[in-house]
Amino acid sequence: MESQGSGYVIVNYCRGLRSLGHEVDVFAPDDYELWQQWRGRANSYRQALGMLPFTLGQVSKKAYDVLEFYGGEAWLTIRVLRQLFPKRWLLVAHSNGIEPFVISTMAQAARAGIITDPLGKWYQFNQSSLFALAFRQAHGIVTVSDRERDYALHQGYQDSAHVVAINNPLPNDYHQIPITLDRPPVIGYCGSWIPRKGIHLIQQDMTRLLQEYPQWHLMLIGVGQSFQKQAYFPASLHPSITVIPQVDDRAELCRLYQSIAILIAPSVYESFGLTIAEAMACGCAVVTSNTGFGSVLQPGHEAMILGDLQSPALYNAVKTLVVNDALRRTIAQAGYQRVQGLRWEPAIRCLEQTYCHWLEELRSGRMR
């Protein structure tokens, strides 16, 4: 779905490449996932097993130059194609989150007591070694952030010439939005209410901050219909907390961002974190963790970057902006300027040029 993070990225790259004259076919799990009546159970296994015969069927019917795969579930397909047809197609792992990196990051957070049960259900095995094959066996990797690229290089998945980071662009209507830095005293959060998003820290530190600064308000956006603030915050704070379970309209989301002074995003892991860039484009001062897009922002200038995800880190960072309005304004303005370069046209051109270069290497025999 285009409204979702990875779907938004995939759909817009496909549109962009088609606009440049390339023919692009797109296939989703609905096209290849086995035993879809079991959806919600063993998805990665059923997708990995179904992708191979589906891909073999497609390439037997049509001539392709590039086979681009999203997700570590492509490990089996990429491995088989690379072994059987090493030079026939350019095989690319285009990642919206390198799964072994996600798993290792979540495991570290679990050991630190920040989250629990990083793998999920008891029957879910750590597939890092399998997922890694998707990145090792591909001819090249495209990531959505420099942090992801650094991980791929550190793991030795590819050499530096064959791992490219292209930051996720903002929607076109998020550029050059007229903003005012005079904001009501509202702290915002936008995202799913799940442990990976750092909700433990929001619960602890925002409770303390709202108690100490009762003029401030907390707005929770996109947390889902099942979210109940009564389960996470004391009754005395409920009047200071607004819950907006879901926002489907982009213009409405932009309006909400513009009503927020400080946007918090204390995620344990993000591949990029589009919410951060969107909020910055709407004039919010952002407090975020050192992950995804947050890892390349200038601390104390473009955003407040959390040194760790243990209380009172979030409280201290937000309090700094609450008591220092001049700093909040400076960070909001610098963040606004920072994200103006996140545009689709240069991103699509970069992807096109990368693939053309890699394809020429492959065909000339210069690619490993």
PDB file of C-alpha atoms in Angstrom, residues 34-227:
ATOM      1  CA  LEU A  34       2.086 -19.601  -0.517  1.00  0.00           C
ATOM      2  CA  TRP A  35      -0.939 -20.741   1.497  1.00  0.00           C
ATOM      3  CA  GLN A  36      -2.367 -17.272   1.964  1.00  0.00           C
ATOM      4  CA  GLN A  37      -5.173 -18.629   4.113  1.00  0.00           C
ATOM      5  CA  TRP A  38      -2.486 -18.811   6.838  1.00  0.00           C
ATOM      6  CA  ARG A  39      -1.575 -15.146   6.494  1.00  0.00           C
ATOM      7  CA  GLY A  40      -0.309 -13.827   9.801  1.00  0.00           C
ATOM      8  CA  ARG A  41       1.528 -17.065  10.500  1.00  0.00           C
ATOM      9  CA  ALA A  42       5.017 -17.879   9.238  1.00  0.00           C
ATOM     10  CA  ASN A  43       4.788 -15.109   6.642  1.00  0.00           C
ATOM     11  CA  SER A  44       8.522 -14.893   5.959  1.00  0.00           C
ATOM     12  CA  TYR A  45       8.811 -18.648   5.376  1.00  0.00           C
ATOM     13  CA  ARG A  46       5.812 -18.794   3.041  1.00  0.00           C
ATOM     14  CA  GLN A  47       7.030 -15.750   1.118  1.00  0.00           C
ATOM     15  CA  ALA A  48      10.557 -17.137   0.760  1.00  0.00           C
ATOM     16  CA  LEU A  49       9.258 -20.449  -0.567  1.00  0.00           C
ATOM     17  CA  GLY A  50       6.703 -18.891  -2.898  1.00  0.00           C
ATOM     18  CA  MET A  51       8.943 -16.208  -4.356  1.00  0.00           C
ATOM     19  CA  LEU A  52      11.326 -18.624  -6.093  1.00  0.00           C
ATOM     20  CA  PRO A  53       8.892 -20.522  -8.348  1.00  0.00           C
ATOM     21  CA  PHE A  54       6.965 -17.322  -9.058  1.00  0.00           C
ATOM     22  CA  THR A  55      10.144 -15.488 -10.108  1.00  0.00           C
ATOM     23  CA  LEU A  56      11.317 -18.374 -12.252  1.00  0.00           C
ATOM     24  CA  GLY A  57       7.931 -18.370 -13.958  1.00  0.00           C
ATOM     25  CA  GLN A  58       8.080 -14.623 -14.624  1.00  0.00           C
ATOM     26  CA  VAL A  59      11.604 -14.585 -16.062  1.00  0.00           C
ATOM     27  CA  SER A  60      10.699 -17.485 -18.359  1.00  0.00           C
ATOM     28  CA  LYS A  61       7.899 -15.397 -19.884  1.00  0.00           C
ATOM     29  CA  LYS A  62       9.579 -12.014 -20.195  1.00  0.00           C
ATOM     30  CA  ALA A  63      13.070 -10.596 -20.666  1.00  0.00           C
ATOM     31  CA  TYR A  64      14.281  -8.489 -17.745  1.00  0.00           C
ATOM     32  CA  ASP A  65      17.520  -6.595 -17.189  1.00  0.00           C
ATOM     33  CA  VAL A  66      17.213  -5.968 -13.451  1.00  0.00           C
ATOM     34  CA  LEU A  67      15.532  -8.049 -10.770  1.00  0.00           C
ATOM     35  CA  GLU A  68      15.011  -5.902  -7.693  1.00  0.00           C
ATOM     36  CA  PHE A  69      13.991  -7.544  -4.426  1.00  0.00           C
ATOM     37  CA  TYR A  70      12.665  -5.917  -1.265  1.00  0.00           C
ATOM     38  CA  GLY A  71      13.074  -7.856   1.961  1.00  0.00           C
ATOM     39  CA  GLY A  72      15.310 -10.573   3.307  1.00  0.00           C
ATOM     40  CA  GLU A  73      12.663 -13.121   2.335  1.00  0.00           C
ATOM     41  CA  ALA A  74      14.253 -13.008  -1.121  1.00  0.00           C
ATOM     42  CA  TRP A  75      17.288 -14.903   0.182  1.00  0.00           C
ATOM     43  CA  LEU A  76      16.366 -18.211  -1.457  1.00  0.00           C
ATOM     44  CA  THR A  77      15.425 -16.685  -4.804  1.00  0.00           C
ATOM     45  CA  ILE A  78      18.538 -14.506  -5.035  1.00  0.00           C
ATOM     46  CA  ARG A  79      20.805 -17.379  -4.032  1.00  0.00           C
ATOM     47  CA  VAL A  80      19.340 -19.781  -6.597  1.00  0.00           C
ATOM     48  CA  LEU A  81      19.334 -17.217  -9.425  1.00  0.00           C
ATOM     49  CA  ARG A  82      22.899 -16.178  -8.652  1.00  0.00           C
ATOM     50  CA  GLN A  83      24.099 -19.779  -8.646  1.00  0.00           C
ATOM     51  CA  LEU A  84      22.240 -20.894 -11.785  1.00  0.00           C
ATOM     52  CA  PHE A  85      22.399 -17.672 -13.823  1.00  0.00           C
ATOM     53  CA  PRO A  86      25.268 -15.581 -12.381  1.00  0.00           C
ATOM     54  CA  LYS A  87      25.376 -13.007 -15.208  1.00  0.00           C
ATOM     55  CA  ARG A  88      21.897 -13.122 -16.715  1.00  0.00           C
ATOM     56  CA  TRP A  89      20.220 -10.413 -14.613  1.00  0.00           C
ATOM     57  CA  LEU A  90      21.377  -7.673 -12.301  1.00  0.00           C
ATOM     58  CA  LEU A  91      20.173  -8.834  -8.887  1.00  0.00           C
ATOM     59  CA  VAL A  92      19.552  -6.005  -6.432  1.00  0.00           C
ATOM     60  CA  ALA A  93      18.555  -6.123  -2.768  1.00  0.00           C
ATOM     61  CA  HIS A  94      16.708  -2.833  -2.259  1.00  0.00           C
ATOM     62  CA  SER A  95      16.214  -2.719   1.472  1.00  0.00           C
ATOM     63  CA  ASN A  96      13.802  -0.695   3.547  1.00  0.00           C
ATOM     64  CA  GLY A  97      15.484  -2.191   6.602  1.00  0.00           C
ATOM     65  CA  ILE A  98      18.243  -4.810   6.576  1.00  0.00           C
ATOM     66  CA  GLU A  99      16.683  -7.609   8.594  1.00  0.00           C
ATOM     67  CA  PRO A 100      19.845  -8.894  10.336  1.00  0.00           C
ATOM     68  CA  PHE A 101      20.473  -5.301  11.475  1.00  0.00           C
ATOM     69  CA  VAL A 102      16.924  -5.052  12.802  1.00  0.00           C
ATOM     70  CA  ILE A 103      17.253  -8.353  14.648  1.00  0.00           C
ATOM     71  CA  SER A 104      20.637  -7.548  16.190  1.00  0.00           C
ATOM     72  CA  THR A 105      19.500  -4.068  17.245  1.00  0.00           C
ATOM     73  CA  MET A 106      16.379  -5.431  18.886  1.00  0.00           C
ATOM     74  CA  ALA A 107      18.388  -8.161  20.618  1.00  0.00           C
ATOM     75  CA  GLN A 108      20.749  -5.542  22.066  1.00  0.00           C
ATOM     76  CA  ALA A 109      17.771  -3.551  23.293  1.00  0.00           C
ATOM     77  CA  ALA A 110      16.345  -6.669  24.931  1.00  0.00           C
ATOM     78  CA  ARG A 111      19.630  -7.356  26.722  1.00  0.00           C
ATOM     79  CA  ALA A 112      19.590  -3.777  27.983  1.00  0.00           C
ATOM     80  CA  GLY A 113      16.073  -4.264  29.322  1.00  0.00           C
ATOM     81  CA  ILE A 114      14.566  -1.734  26.915  1.00  0.00           C
ATOM     82  CA  ILE A 115      12.264  -4.239  25.209  1.00  0.00           C
ATOM     83  CA  THR A 116      11.357  -7.870  25.679  1.00  0.00           C
ATOM     84  CA  ASP A 117      10.968 -10.825  23.349  1.00  0.00           C
ATOM     85  CA  PRO A 118      12.715  -9.345  20.261  1.00  0.00           C
ATOM     86  CA  LEU A 119      11.877 -12.279  17.990  1.00  0.00           C
ATOM     87  CA  GLY A 120       8.176 -12.281  18.820  1.00  0.00           C
ATOM     88  CA  LYS A 121       6.366 -15.608  19.184  1.00  0.00           C
ATOM     89  CA  TRP A 122       8.205 -18.567  20.723  1.00  0.00           C
ATOM     90  CA  TYR A 123       8.187 -20.467  17.426  1.00  0.00           C
ATOM     91  CA  GLN A 124       9.836 -17.663  15.440  1.00  0.00           C
ATOM     92  CA  PHE A 125      13.475 -18.484  14.824  1.00  0.00           C
ATOM     93  CA  ASN A 126      16.310 -16.058  14.222  1.00  0.00           C
ATOM     94  CA  GLN A 127      16.656 -16.084  10.435  1.00  0.00           C
ATOM     95  CA  SER A 128      19.545 -13.598  10.286  1.00  0.00           C
ATOM     96  CA  SER A 129      21.920 -16.030   8.596  1.00  0.00           C
ATOM     97  CA  LEU A 130      19.343 -16.759   5.900  1.00  0.00           C
ATOM     98  CA  PHE A 131      18.348 -13.129   5.400  1.00  0.00           C
ATOM     99  CA  ALA A 132      22.027 -12.190   5.079  1.00  0.00           C
ATOM    100  CA  LEU A 133      22.209 -14.350   1.934  1.00  0.00           C
ATOM    101  CA  ALA A 134      19.881 -11.919   0.168  1.00  0.00           C
ATOM    102  CA  PHE A 135      22.474  -9.182   0.637  1.00  0.00           C
ATOM    103  CA  ARG A 136      25.621 -11.261   0.137  1.00  0.00           C
ATOM    104  CA  GLN A 137      24.409 -12.974  -3.036  1.00  0.00           C
ATOM    105  CA  ALA A 138      22.950  -9.904  -4.734  1.00  0.00           C
ATOM    106  CA  HIS A 139      25.101  -7.903  -7.111  1.00  0.00           C
ATOM    107  CA  GLY A 140      24.337  -4.697  -5.244  1.00  0.00           C
ATOM    108  CA  ILE A 141      22.443  -3.254  -2.282  1.00  0.00           C
ATOM    109  CA  VAL A 142      20.397  -0.064  -2.033  1.00  0.00           C
ATOM    110  CA  THR A 143      19.547   1.195   1.459  1.00  0.00           C
ATOM    111  CA  VAL A 144      17.417   4.086   2.697  1.00  0.00           C
ATOM    112  CA  SER A 145      19.937   5.544   5.142  1.00  0.00           C
ATOM    113  CA  ASP A 146      23.667   5.860   5.688  1.00  0.00           C
ATOM    114  CA  ARG A 147      23.413   3.886   8.904  1.00  0.00           C
ATOM    115  CA  GLU A 148      22.008   0.900   6.995  1.00  0.00           C
ATOM    116  CA  ARG A 149      24.763   1.245   4.390  1.00  0.00           C
ATOM    117  CA  ASP A 150      27.434   1.324   7.096  1.00  0.00           C
ATOM    118  CA  TYR A 151      26.022  -1.883   8.570  1.00  0.00           C
ATOM    119  CA  ALA A 152      26.052  -3.661   5.190  1.00  0.00           C
ATOM    120  CA  LEU A 153      29.681  -2.649   4.633  1.00  0.00           C
ATOM    121  CA  HIS A 154      30.703  -3.625   8.165  1.00  0.00           C
ATOM    122  CA  GLN A 155      29.162  -7.055   7.666  1.00  0.00           C
ATOM    123  CA  GLY A 156      31.001  -7.448   4.374  1.00  0.00           C
ATOM    124  CA  TYR A 157      27.841  -8.000   2.367  1.00  0.00           C
ATOM    125  CA  GLN A 158      29.273  -5.998  -0.576  1.00  0.00           C
ATOM    126  CA  ASP A 159      32.159  -3.641  -1.264  1.00  0.00           C
ATOM    127  CA  SER A 160      31.667   0.116  -1.033  1.00  0.00           C
ATOM    128  CA  ALA A 161      31.042   0.467  -4.782  1.00  0.00           C
ATOM    129  CA  HIS A 162      28.014  -1.795  -4.584  1.00  0.00           C
ATOM    130  CA  VAL A 163      26.169  -0.455  -1.554  1.00  0.00           C
ATOM    131  CA  VAL A 164      24.330   2.812  -2.163  1.00  0.00           C
ATOM    132  CA  ALA A 165      22.290   4.805   0.342  1.00  0.00           C
ATOM    133  CA  ILE A 166      19.432   6.924  -1.010  1.00  0.00           C
ATOM    134  CA  ASN A 167      17.445   8.695   1.688  1.00  0.00           C
ATOM    135  CA  ASN A 168      13.697   8.318   1.416  1.00  0.00           C
ATOM    136  CA  PRO A 169      12.258  11.466  -0.192  1.00  0.00           C
ATOM    137  CA  LEU A 170       9.371  13.420   1.271  1.00  0.00           C
ATOM    138  CA  PRO A 171       6.005  13.558  -0.478  1.00  0.00           C
ATOM    139  CA  ASN A 172       6.078  16.409  -2.985  1.00  0.00           C
ATOM    140  CA  ASP A 173       3.514  18.464  -1.061  1.00  0.00           C
ATOM    141  CA  TYR A 174       5.754  18.501   2.027  1.00  0.00           C
ATOM    142  CA  HIS A 175       8.308  20.834   0.426  1.00  0.00           C
ATOM    143  CA  GLN A 176       8.478  24.553   1.185  1.00  0.00           C
ATOM    144  CA  ILE A 177       5.436  24.443   3.442  1.00  0.00           C
ATOM    145  CA  PRO A 178       4.847  27.886   4.965  1.00  0.00           C
ATOM    146  CA  ILE A 179       5.497  27.495   8.677  1.00  0.00           C
ATOM    147  CA  THR A 180       5.357  29.528  11.843  1.00  0.00           C
ATOM    148  CA  LEU A 181       7.537  28.746  14.815  1.00  0.00           C
ATOM    149  CA  ASP A 182       4.970  30.200  17.210  1.00  0.00           C
ATOM    150  CA  ARG A 183       3.428  26.972  18.404  1.00  0.00           C
ATOM    151  CA  PRO A 184       1.082  25.920  21.180  1.00  0.00           C
ATOM    152  CA  PRO A 185       2.774  23.922  23.972  1.00  0.00           C
ATOM    153  CA  VAL A 186       2.174  20.516  22.391  1.00  0.00           C
ATOM    154  CA  ILE A 187       4.490  17.497  22.322  1.00  0.00           C
ATOM    155  CA  GLY A 188       3.611  15.058  19.559  1.00  0.00           C
ATOM    156  CA  TYR A 189       4.247  11.430  18.738  1.00  0.00           C
ATOM    157  CA  CYS A 190       3.253   9.819  15.430  1.00  0.00           C
ATOM    158  CA  GLY A 191       3.517   6.078  14.862  1.00  0.00           C
ATOM    159  CA  SER A 192       2.459   2.631  15.926  1.00  0.00           C
ATOM    160  CA  TRP A 193       2.322   2.034  19.673  1.00  0.00           C
ATOM    161  CA  ILE A 194       4.804  -0.844  19.732  1.00  0.00           C
ATOM    162  CA  PRO A 195       7.975  -1.502  21.785  1.00  0.00           C
ATOM    163  CA  ARG A 196      10.307  -0.833  18.829  1.00  0.00           C
ATOM    164  CA  LYS A 197       9.102   2.779  18.787  1.00  0.00           C
ATOM    165  CA  GLY A 198      10.376   3.408  22.325  1.00  0.00           C
ATOM    166  CA  ILE A 199       6.957   3.559  23.958  1.00  0.00           C
ATOM    167  CA  HIS A 200       8.466   2.505  27.309  1.00  0.00           C
ATOM    168  CA  LEU A 201      10.411   5.754  27.340  1.00  0.00           C
ATOM    169  CA  ILE A 202       7.421   7.843  26.242  1.00  0.00           C
ATOM    170  CA  GLN A 203       5.322   6.352  29.006  1.00  0.00           C
ATOM    171  CA  GLN A 204       7.910   6.994  31.727  1.00  0.00           C
ATOM    172  CA  ASP A 205       9.408  10.309  30.711  1.00  0.00           C
ATOM    173  CA  MET A 206       6.358  12.070  29.320  1.00  0.00           C
ATOM    174  CA  THR A 207       4.428  11.210  32.470  1.00  0.00           C
ATOM    175  CA  ARG A 208       7.088  13.006  34.501  1.00  0.00           C
ATOM    176  CA  LEU A 209       7.316  15.957  32.117  1.00  0.00           C
ATOM    177  CA  LEU A 210       3.564  16.540  31.930  1.00  0.00           C
ATOM    178  CA  GLN A 211       3.348  16.421  35.710  1.00  0.00           C
ATOM    179  CA  GLU A 212       6.094  19.018  36.059  1.00  0.00           C
ATOM    180  CA  TYR A 213       4.907  21.241  33.192  1.00  0.00           C
ATOM    181  CA  PRO A 214       1.094  21.071  33.303  1.00  0.00           C
ATOM    182  CA  GLN A 215       0.735  23.748  30.597  1.00  0.00           C
ATOM    183  CA  TRP A 216       2.106  21.270  28.050  1.00  0.00           C
ATOM    184  CA  HIS A 217      -0.022  18.775  26.171  1.00  0.00           C
ATOM    185  CA  LEU A 218       0.763  15.389  24.600  1.00  0.00           C
ATOM    186  CA  MET A 219      -0.731  14.400  21.237  1.00  0.00           C
ATOM    187  CA  LEU A 220      -0.485  10.741  20.174  1.00  0.00           C
ATOM    188  CA  ILE A 221      -1.139  10.232  16.457  1.00  0.00           C
ATOM    189  CA  GLY A 222      -1.550   6.961  14.549  1.00  0.00           C
ATOM    190  CA  VAL A 223      -1.380   4.746  17.631  1.00  0.00           C
ATOM    191  CA  GLY A 224      -4.294   2.557  16.500  1.00  0.00           C
ATOM    192  CA  GLN A 225      -7.936   2.122  17.407  1.00  0.00           C
ATOM    193  CA  SER A 226      -7.154  -0.261  20.263  1.00  0.00           C
ATOM    194  CA  PHE A 227      -4.916   2.218  22.111  1.00  0.00           C
TER     195      PHE A 227
END
